[in-house]
């Protein structure tokens, strides 16, 4: 092909939008609206429960409405630096806050602060990912799901 005819053919591609070819319609209504919340580090200190509840209320007041919360992990303060009673209290605080302050579904990821890694207590119920997975109702530490035609991994 000669250079001149190649340039003509390429130049013709710029006419496609004017002809309506290759055009896609863009809707002003979102297919899916979600909120991404991460590193909450919830504990019963520094007014954290009140601030987290305020965050959840803000998310639920958005327009268009938020349909789903994605939580990126570190939902509790720090399982490795607290007593077992404080850890249990943090998880209870998360459960009660989500139940009382949010009506939205939540998909969780495990964060490093959500997992107990104390080497001296490997036999403890808190050790490893299972306890946190149970609290977050996760069958596996990693998962995927479909929502409104989107696949989240």
mmCIF file with all atom_site columns, C-alpha atoms in Angstrom:
data_model
loop_
_atom_site.group_PDB
_atom_site.id
_atom_site.type_symbol
_atom_site.label_atom_id
_atom_site.label_alt_id
_atom_site.label_comp_id
_atom_site.label_asym_id
_atom_site.label_entity_id
_atom_site.label_seq_id
_atom_site.pdbx_PDB_ins_code
_atom_site.Cartn_x
_atom_site.Cartn_y
_atom_site.Cartn_z
_atom_site.occupancy
_atom_site.B_iso_or_equiv
_atom_site.pdbx_formal_charge
_atom_site.auth_seq_id
_atom_site.auth_comp_id
_atom_site.auth_asym_id
_atom_site.auth_atom_id
_atom_site.pdbx_PDB_model_num
ATOM 1   C CA . UNK A 1 1   ? 0.000   0.000   0.000  1.00 0.00 ? 1   UNK A CA 1
ATOM 2   C CA . UNK A 1 2   ? 1.309   3.421   -0.879 1.00 0.00 ? 2   UNK A CA 1
ATOM 3   C CA . UNK A 1 3   ? 1.905   5.905   1.867  1.00 0.00 ? 3   UNK A CA 1
ATOM 4   C CA . UNK A 1 4   ? -0.593  8.371   0.379  1.00 0.00 ? 4   UNK A CA 1
ATOM 5   C CA . UNK A 1 5   ? -3.490  5.852   0.344  1.00 0.00 ? 5   UNK A CA 1
ATOM 6   C CA . UNK A 1 6   ? -2.608  4.663   3.859  1.00 0.00 ? 6   UNK A CA 1
ATOM 7   C CA . UNK A 1 7   ? -2.834  8.252   5.132  1.00 0.00 ? 7   UNK A CA 1
ATOM 8   C CA . UNK A 1 8   ? -6.221  8.652   3.367  1.00 0.00 ? 8   UNK A CA 1
ATOM 9   C CA . UNK A 1 9   ? -7.558  5.473   4.985  1.00 0.00 ? 9   UNK A CA 1
ATOM 10  C CA . UNK A 1 10  ? -6.339  6.451   8.434  1.00 0.00 ? 10  UNK A CA 1
ATOM 11  C CA . UNK A 1 11  ? -7.760  9.942   7.994  1.00 0.00 ? 11  UNK A CA 1
ATOM 12  C CA . UNK A 1 12  ? -11.155 8.419   7.222  1.00 0.00 ? 12  UNK A CA 1
ATOM 13  C CA . UNK A 1 13  ? -11.202 6.826   10.684 1.00 0.00 ? 13  UNK A CA 1
ATOM 14  C CA . UNK A 1 14  ? -11.608 10.284  12.206 1.00 0.00 ? 14  UNK A CA 1
ATOM 15  C CA . UNK A 1 15  ? -15.007 10.554  10.467 1.00 0.00 ? 15  UNK A CA 1
ATOM 16  C CA . UNK A 1 16  ? -16.442 7.574   12.370 1.00 0.00 ? 16  UNK A CA 1
ATOM 17  C CA . UNK A 1 17  ? -17.668 9.625   15.362 1.00 0.00 ? 17  UNK A CA 1
ATOM 18  C CA . UNK A 1 18  ? -19.426 12.077  13.023 1.00 0.00 ? 18  UNK A CA 1
ATOM 19  C CA . UNK A 1 19  ? -21.182 9.179   11.322 1.00 0.00 ? 19  UNK A CA 1
ATOM 20  C CA . UNK A 1 20  ? -22.253 7.732   14.654 1.00 0.00 ? 20  UNK A CA 1
ATOM 21  C CA . UNK A 1 21  ? -20.216 4.587   14.125 1.00 0.00 ? 21  UNK A CA 1
ATOM 22  C CA . UNK A 1 22  ? -18.307 3.249   17.078 1.00 0.00 ? 22  UNK A CA 1
ATOM 23  C CA . UNK A 1 23  ? -20.190 5.555   19.412 1.00 0.00 ? 23  UNK A CA 1
ATOM 24  C CA . UNK A 1 24  ? -21.376 4.309   22.795 1.00 0.00 ? 24  UNK A CA 1
ATOM 25  C CA . UNK A 1 25  ? -24.134 5.805   24.849 1.00 0.00 ? 25  UNK A CA 1
ATOM 26  C CA . UNK A 1 26  ? -23.177 6.877   28.333 1.00 0.00 ? 26  UNK A CA 1
ATOM 27  C CA . UNK A 1 27  ? -25.912 6.844   30.926 1.00 0.00 ? 27  UNK A CA 1
ATOM 28  C CA . UNK A 1 28  ? -25.966 9.516   33.602 1.00 0.00 ? 28  UNK A CA 1
ATOM 29  C CA . UNK A 1 29  ? -27.307 6.916   36.039 1.00 0.00 ? 29  UNK A CA 1
ATOM 30  C CA . UNK A 1 30  ? -24.524 4.804   37.536 1.00 0.00 ? 30  UNK A CA 1
ATOM 31  C CA . UNK A 1 31  ? -24.771 1.038   37.151 1.00 0.00 ? 31  UNK A CA 1
ATOM 32  C CA . UNK A 1 32  ? -23.412 0.561   40.658 1.00 0.00 ? 32  UNK A CA 1
ATOM 33  C CA . UNK A 1 33  ? -22.564 2.978   43.426 1.00 0.00 ? 33  UNK A CA 1
ATOM 34  C CA . UNK A 1 34  ? -20.365 1.741   46.236 1.00 0.00 ? 34  UNK A CA 1
ATOM 35  C CA . UNK A 1 35  ? -18.429 3.127   49.163 1.00 0.00 ? 35  UNK A CA 1
ATOM 36  C CA . UNK A 1 36  ? -14.897 1.957   49.901 1.00 0.00 ? 36  UNK A CA 1
ATOM 37  C CA . UNK A 1 37  ? -14.049 2.127   53.589 1.00 0.00 ? 37  UNK A CA 1
ATOM 38  C CA . UNK A 1 38  ? -10.715 0.886   54.837 1.00 0.00 ? 38  UNK A CA 1
ATOM 39  C CA . UNK A 1 39  ? -8.464  1.001   57.904 1.00 0.00 ? 39  UNK A CA 1
ATOM 40  C CA . UNK A 1 40  ? -11.246 1.868   60.349 1.00 0.00 ? 40  UNK A CA 1
ATOM 41  C CA . UNK A 1 41  ? -9.192  0.434   63.261 1.00 0.00 ? 41  UNK A CA 1
ATOM 42  C CA . UNK A 1 42  ? -12.313 0.451   65.418 1.00 0.00 ? 42  UNK A CA 1
ATOM 43  C CA . UNK A 1 43  ? -11.876 0.452   69.174 1.00 0.00 ? 43  UNK A CA 1
ATOM 44  C CA . UNK A 1 44  ? -13.799 1.849   72.097 1.00 0.00 ? 44  UNK A CA 1
ATOM 45  C CA . UNK A 1 45  ? -11.508 4.853   72.513 1.00 0.00 ? 45  UNK A CA 1
ATOM 46  C CA . UNK A 1 46  ? -10.922 8.340   71.059 1.00 0.00 ? 46  UNK A CA 1
ATOM 47  C CA . UNK A 1 47  ? -14.636 8.599   70.116 1.00 0.00 ? 47  UNK A CA 1
ATOM 48  C CA . UNK A 1 48  ? -13.972 6.046   67.357 1.00 0.00 ? 48  UNK A CA 1
ATOM 49  C CA . UNK A 1 49  ? -17.431 4.399   67.554 1.00 0.00 ? 49  UNK A CA 1
ATOM 50  C CA . UNK A 1 50  ? -19.199 7.768   67.193 1.00 0.00 ? 50  UNK A CA 1
ATOM 51  C CA . UNK A 1 51  ? -16.959 8.813   64.306 1.00 0.00 ? 51  UNK A CA 1
ATOM 52  C CA . UNK A 1 52  ? -17.455 5.495   62.516 1.00 0.00 ? 52  UNK A CA 1
ATOM 53  C CA . UNK A 1 53  ? -21.243 5.738   62.956 1.00 0.00 ? 53  UNK A CA 1
ATOM 54  C CA . UNK A 1 54  ? -21.099 9.257   61.493 1.00 0.00 ? 54  UNK A CA 1
ATOM 55  C CA . UNK A 1 55  ? -19.169 7.871   58.504 1.00 0.00 ? 55  UNK A CA 1
ATOM 56  C CA . UNK A 1 56  ? -21.784 5.157   57.959 1.00 0.00 ? 56  UNK A CA 1
ATOM 57  C CA . UNK A 1 57  ? -24.610 7.710   58.160 1.00 0.00 ? 57  UNK A CA 1
ATOM 58  C CA . UNK A 1 58  ? -22.833 9.913   55.607 1.00 0.00 ? 58  UNK A CA 1
ATOM 59  C CA . UNK A 1 59  ? -22.462 6.981   53.203 1.00 0.00 ? 59  UNK A CA 1
ATOM 60  C CA . UNK A 1 60  ? -26.160 6.132   53.510 1.00 0.00 ? 60  UNK A CA 1
ATOM 61  C CA . UNK A 1 61  ? -27.253 9.725   52.826 1.00 0.00 ? 61  UNK A CA 1
ATOM 62  C CA . UNK A 1 62  ? -25.583 9.917   49.404 1.00 0.00 ? 62  UNK A CA 1
ATOM 63  C CA . UNK A 1 63  ? -27.536 10.488  46.234 1.00 0.00 ? 63  UNK A CA 1
ATOM 64  C CA . UNK A 1 64  ? -27.633 8.441   44.095 1.00 0.00 ? 64  UNK A CA 1
ATOM 65  C CA . UNK A 1 65  ? -27.834 5.831   46.820 1.00 0.00 ? 65  UNK A CA 1
ATOM 66  C CA . UNK A 1 66  ? -24.844 3.678   47.715 1.00 0.00 ? 66  UNK A CA 1
ATOM 67  C CA . UNK A 1 67  ? -25.704 0.004   47.209 1.00 0.00 ? 67  UNK A CA 1
ATOM 68  C CA . UNK A 1 68  ? -22.695 -1.690  48.770 1.00 0.00 ? 68  UNK A CA 1
ATOM 69  C CA . UNK A 1 69  ? -19.832 -0.999  51.153 1.00 0.00 ? 69  UNK A CA 1
ATOM 70  C CA . UNK A 1 70  ? -16.439 -2.493  50.355 1.00 0.00 ? 70  UNK A CA 1
ATOM 71  C CA . UNK A 1 71  ? -14.356 -2.679  53.512 1.00 0.00 ? 71  UNK A CA 1
ATOM 72  C CA . UNK A 1 72  ? -10.646 -2.984  52.743 1.00 0.00 ? 72  UNK A CA 1
ATOM 73  C CA . UNK A 1 73  ? -9.632  -4.476  56.082 1.00 0.00 ? 73  UNK A CA 1
ATOM 74  C CA . UNK A 1 74  ? -8.175  -3.432  59.421 1.00 0.00 ? 74  UNK A CA 1
ATOM 75  C CA . UNK A 1 75  ? -11.700 -3.191  60.778 1.00 0.00 ? 75  UNK A CA 1
ATOM 76  C CA . UNK A 1 76  ? -10.588 -3.561  64.412 1.00 0.00 ? 76  UNK A CA 1
ATOM 77  C CA . UNK A 1 77  ? -7.787  -1.631  66.068 1.00 0.00 ? 77  UNK A CA 1
ATOM 78  C CA . UNK A 1 78  ? -4.966  -4.147  66.393 1.00 0.00 ? 78  UNK A CA 1
ATOM 79  C CA . UNK A 1 79  ? -5.395  -7.723  67.511 1.00 0.00 ? 79  UNK A CA 1
ATOM 80  C CA . UNK A 1 80  ? -1.680  -8.173  68.267 1.00 0.00 ? 80  UNK A CA 1
ATOM 81  C CA . UNK A 1 81  ? -1.314  -5.320  70.733 1.00 0.00 ? 81  UNK A CA 1
ATOM 82  C CA . UNK A 1 82  ? -4.414  -5.849  72.867 1.00 0.00 ? 82  UNK A CA 1
ATOM 83  C CA . UNK A 1 83  ? -5.591  -8.290  75.517 1.00 0.00 ? 83  UNK A CA 1
ATOM 84  C CA . UNK A 1 84  ? -7.972  -11.065 74.535 1.00 0.00 ? 84  UNK A CA 1
ATOM 85  C CA . UNK A 1 85  ? -10.838 -9.270  76.293 1.00 0.00 ? 85  UNK A CA 1
ATOM 86  C CA . UNK A 1 86  ? -10.159 -6.019  74.411 1.00 0.00 ? 86  UNK A CA 1
ATOM 87  C CA . UNK A 1 87  ? -9.997  -7.927  71.122 1.00 0.00 ? 87  UNK A CA 1
ATOM 88  C CA . UNK A 1 88  ? -13.335 -9.585  71.815 1.00 0.00 ? 88  UNK A CA 1
ATOM 89  C CA . UNK A 1 89  ? -14.802 -6.190  72.774 1.00 0.00 ? 89  UNK A CA 1
ATOM 90  C CA . UNK A 1 90  ? -13.545 -4.646  69.508 1.00 0.00 ? 90  UNK A CA 1
ATOM 91  C CA . UNK A 1 91  ? -15.302 -7.304  67.420 1.00 0.00 ? 91  UNK A CA 1
ATOM 92  C CA . UNK A 1 92  ? -18.511 -6.928  69.453 1.00 0.00 ? 92  UNK A CA 1
ATOM 93  C CA . UNK A 1 93  ? -18.308 -3.164  68.906 1.00 0.00 ? 93  UNK A CA 1
ATOM 94  C CA . UNK A 1 94  ? -17.969 -3.676  65.148 1.00 0.00 ? 94  UNK A CA 1
ATOM 95  C CA . UNK A 1 95  ? -20.930 -6.075  65.070 1.00 0.00 ? 95  UNK A CA 1
ATOM 96  C CA . UNK A 1 96  ? -23.205 -3.775  67.085 1.00 0.00 ? 96  UNK A CA 1
ATOM 97  C CA . UNK A 1 97  ? -22.180 -0.655  65.141 1.00 0.00 ? 97  UNK A CA 1
ATOM 98  C CA . UNK A 1 98  ? -22.845 -2.276  61.774 1.00 0.00 ? 98  UNK A CA 1
ATOM 99  C CA . UNK A 1 99  ? -26.160 -3.712  62.981 1.00 0.00 ? 99  UNK A CA 1
ATOM 100 C CA . UNK A 1 100 ? -27.400 -0.449  64.527 1.00 0.00 ? 100 UNK A CA 1
ATOM 101 C CA . UNK A 1 101 ? -25.917 2.172   62.189 1.00 0.00 ? 101 UNK A CA 1
ATOM 102 C CA . UNK A 1 102 ? -25.969 0.684   58.678 1.00 0.00 ? 102 UNK A CA 1
ATOM 103 C CA . UNK A 1 103 ? -28.546 -1.016  56.498 1.00 0.00 ? 103 UNK A CA 1
ATOM 104 C CA . UNK A 1 104 ? -26.138 -1.546  53.586 1.00 0.00 ? 104 UNK A CA 1
ATOM 105 C CA . UNK A 1 105 ? -24.563 -4.878  52.670 1.00 0.00 ? 105 UNK A CA 1
ATOM 106 C CA . UNK A 1 106 ? -20.810 -5.048  53.293 1.00 0.00 ? 106 UNK A CA 1
ATOM 107 C CA . UNK A 1 107 ? -18.089 -7.102  51.615 1.00 0.00 ? 107 UNK A CA 1
ATOM 108 C CA . UNK A 1 108 ? -14.973 -7.398  53.764 1.00 0.00 ? 108 UNK A CA 1
ATOM 109 C CA . UNK A 1 109 ? -11.291 -8.025  53.154 1.00 0.00 ? 109 UNK A CA 1
ATOM 110 C CA . UNK A 1 110 ? -9.018  -9.216  55.935 1.00 0.00 ? 110 UNK A CA 1
ATOM 111 C CA . UNK A 1 111 ? -6.433  -6.697  57.054 1.00 0.00 ? 111 UNK A CA 1
ATOM 112 C CA . UNK A 1 112 ? -3.173  -7.411  58.846 1.00 0.00 ? 112 UNK A CA 1
ATOM 113 C CA . UNK A 1 113 ? -4.544  -5.789  62.027 1.00 0.00 ? 113 UNK A CA 1
ATOM 114 C CA . UNK A 1 114 ? -7.558  -8.132  61.960 1.00 0.00 ? 114 UNK A CA 1
ATOM 115 C CA . UNK A 1 115 ? -5.398  -11.233 62.431 1.00 0.00 ? 115 UNK A CA 1
ATOM 116 C CA . UNK A 1 116 ? -3.791  -12.522 65.642 1.00 0.00 ? 116 UNK A CA 1
ATOM 117 C CA . UNK A 1 117 ? -0.164  -13.568 65.063 1.00 0.00 ? 117 UNK A CA 1
ATOM 118 C CA . UNK A 1 118 ? 1.212   -13.871 68.603 1.00 0.00 ? 118 UNK A CA 1
ATOM 119 C CA . UNK A 1 119 ? 3.764   -16.714 68.316 1.00 0.00 ? 119 UNK A CA 1
ATOM 120 C CA . UNK A 1 120 ? 3.350   -17.772 71.958 1.00 0.00 ? 120 UNK A CA 1
ATOM 121 C CA . UNK A 1 121 ? -0.358  -18.495 71.480 1.00 0.00 ? 121 UNK A CA 1
ATOM 122 C CA . UNK A 1 122 ? -0.523  -20.569 68.294 1.00 0.00 ? 122 UNK A CA 1
ATOM 123 C CA . UNK A 1 123 ? -3.094  -22.878 69.897 1.00 0.00 ? 123 UNK A CA 1
ATOM 124 C CA . UNK A 1 124 ? -5.360  -19.999 70.938 1.00 0.00 ? 124 UNK A CA 1
ATOM 125 C CA . UNK A 1 125 ? -8.765  -19.560 69.292 1.00 0.00 ? 125 UNK A CA 1
ATOM 126 C CA . UNK A 1 126 ? -7.744  -16.048 68.184 1.00 0.00 ? 126 UNK A CA 1
ATOM 127 C CA . UNK A 1 127 ? -4.578  -17.202 66.379 1.00 0.00 ? 127 UNK A CA 1
ATOM 128 C CA . UNK A 1 128 ? -4.498  -16.927 62.583 1.00 0.00 ? 128 UNK A CA 1
ATOM 129 C CA . UNK A 1 129 ? -7.239  -15.932 60.167 1.00 0.00 ? 129 UNK A CA 1
ATOM 130 C CA . UNK A 1 130 ? -10.083 -18.260 61.179 1.00 0.00 ? 130 UNK A CA 1
ATOM 131 C CA . UNK A 1 131 ? -11.388 -16.208 64.120 1.00 0.00 ? 131 UNK A CA 1
ATOM 132 C CA . UNK A 1 132 ? -11.523 -13.015 62.048 1.00 0.00 ? 132 UNK A CA 1
ATOM 133 C CA . UNK A 1 133 ? -13.022 -14.833 59.082 1.00 0.00 ? 133 UNK A CA 1
ATOM 134 C CA . UNK A 1 134 ? -15.779 -16.147 61.345 1.00 0.00 ? 134 UNK A CA 1
ATOM 135 C CA . UNK A 1 135 ? -16.431 -12.646 62.694 1.00 0.00 ? 135 UNK A CA 1
ATOM 136 C CA . UNK A 1 136 ? -16.638 -11.227 59.148 1.00 0.00 ? 136 UNK A CA 1
ATOM 137 C CA . UNK A 1 137 ? -18.641 -14.241 57.895 1.00 0.00 ? 137 UNK A CA 1
ATOM 138 C CA . UNK A 1 138 ? -16.012 -15.141 55.283 1.00 0.00 ? 138 UNK A CA 1
ATOM 139 C CA . UNK A 1 139 ? -15.758 -18.739 54.056 1.00 0.00 ? 139 UNK A CA 1
ATOM 140 C CA . UNK A 1 140 ? -12.310 -18.104 52.568 1.00 0.00 ? 140 UNK A CA 1
ATOM 141 C CA . UNK A 1 141 ? -9.708  -15.375 53.139 1.00 0.00 ? 141 UNK A CA 1
ATOM 142 C CA . UNK A 1 142 ? -9.906  -14.434 49.440 1.00 0.00 ? 142 UNK A CA 1
ATOM 143 C CA . UNK A 1 143 ? -13.024 -14.493 47.297 1.00 0.00 ? 143 UNK A CA 1
ATOM 144 C CA . UNK A 1 144 ? -14.796 -12.931 44.347 1.00 0.00 ? 144 UNK A CA 1
ATOM 145 C CA . UNK A 1 145 ? -18.382 -11.866 43.747 1.00 0.00 ? 145 UNK A CA 1
ATOM 146 C CA . UNK A 1 146 ? -20.580 -10.326 41.060 1.00 0.00 ? 146 UNK A CA 1
ATOM 147 C CA . UNK A 1 147 ? -22.612 -7.165  41.569 1.00 0.00 ? 147 UNK A CA 1
ATOM 148 C CA . UNK A 1 148 ? -24.476 -5.258  38.832 1.00 0.00 ? 148 UNK A CA 1
ATOM 149 C CA . UNK A 1 149 ? -22.382 -6.845  36.097 1.00 0.00 ? 149 UNK A CA 1
ATOM 150 C CA . UNK A 1 150 ? -19.059 -6.105  37.829 1.00 0.00 ? 150 UNK A CA 1
ATOM 151 C CA . UNK A 1 151 ? -16.768 -8.848  39.095 1.00 0.00 ? 151 UNK A CA 1
ATOM 152 C CA . UNK A 1 152 ? -14.890 -8.016  42.269 1.00 0.00 ? 152 UNK A CA 1
ATOM 153 C CA . UNK A 1 153 ? -11.880 -10.143 43.186 1.00 0.00 ? 153 UNK A CA 1
#
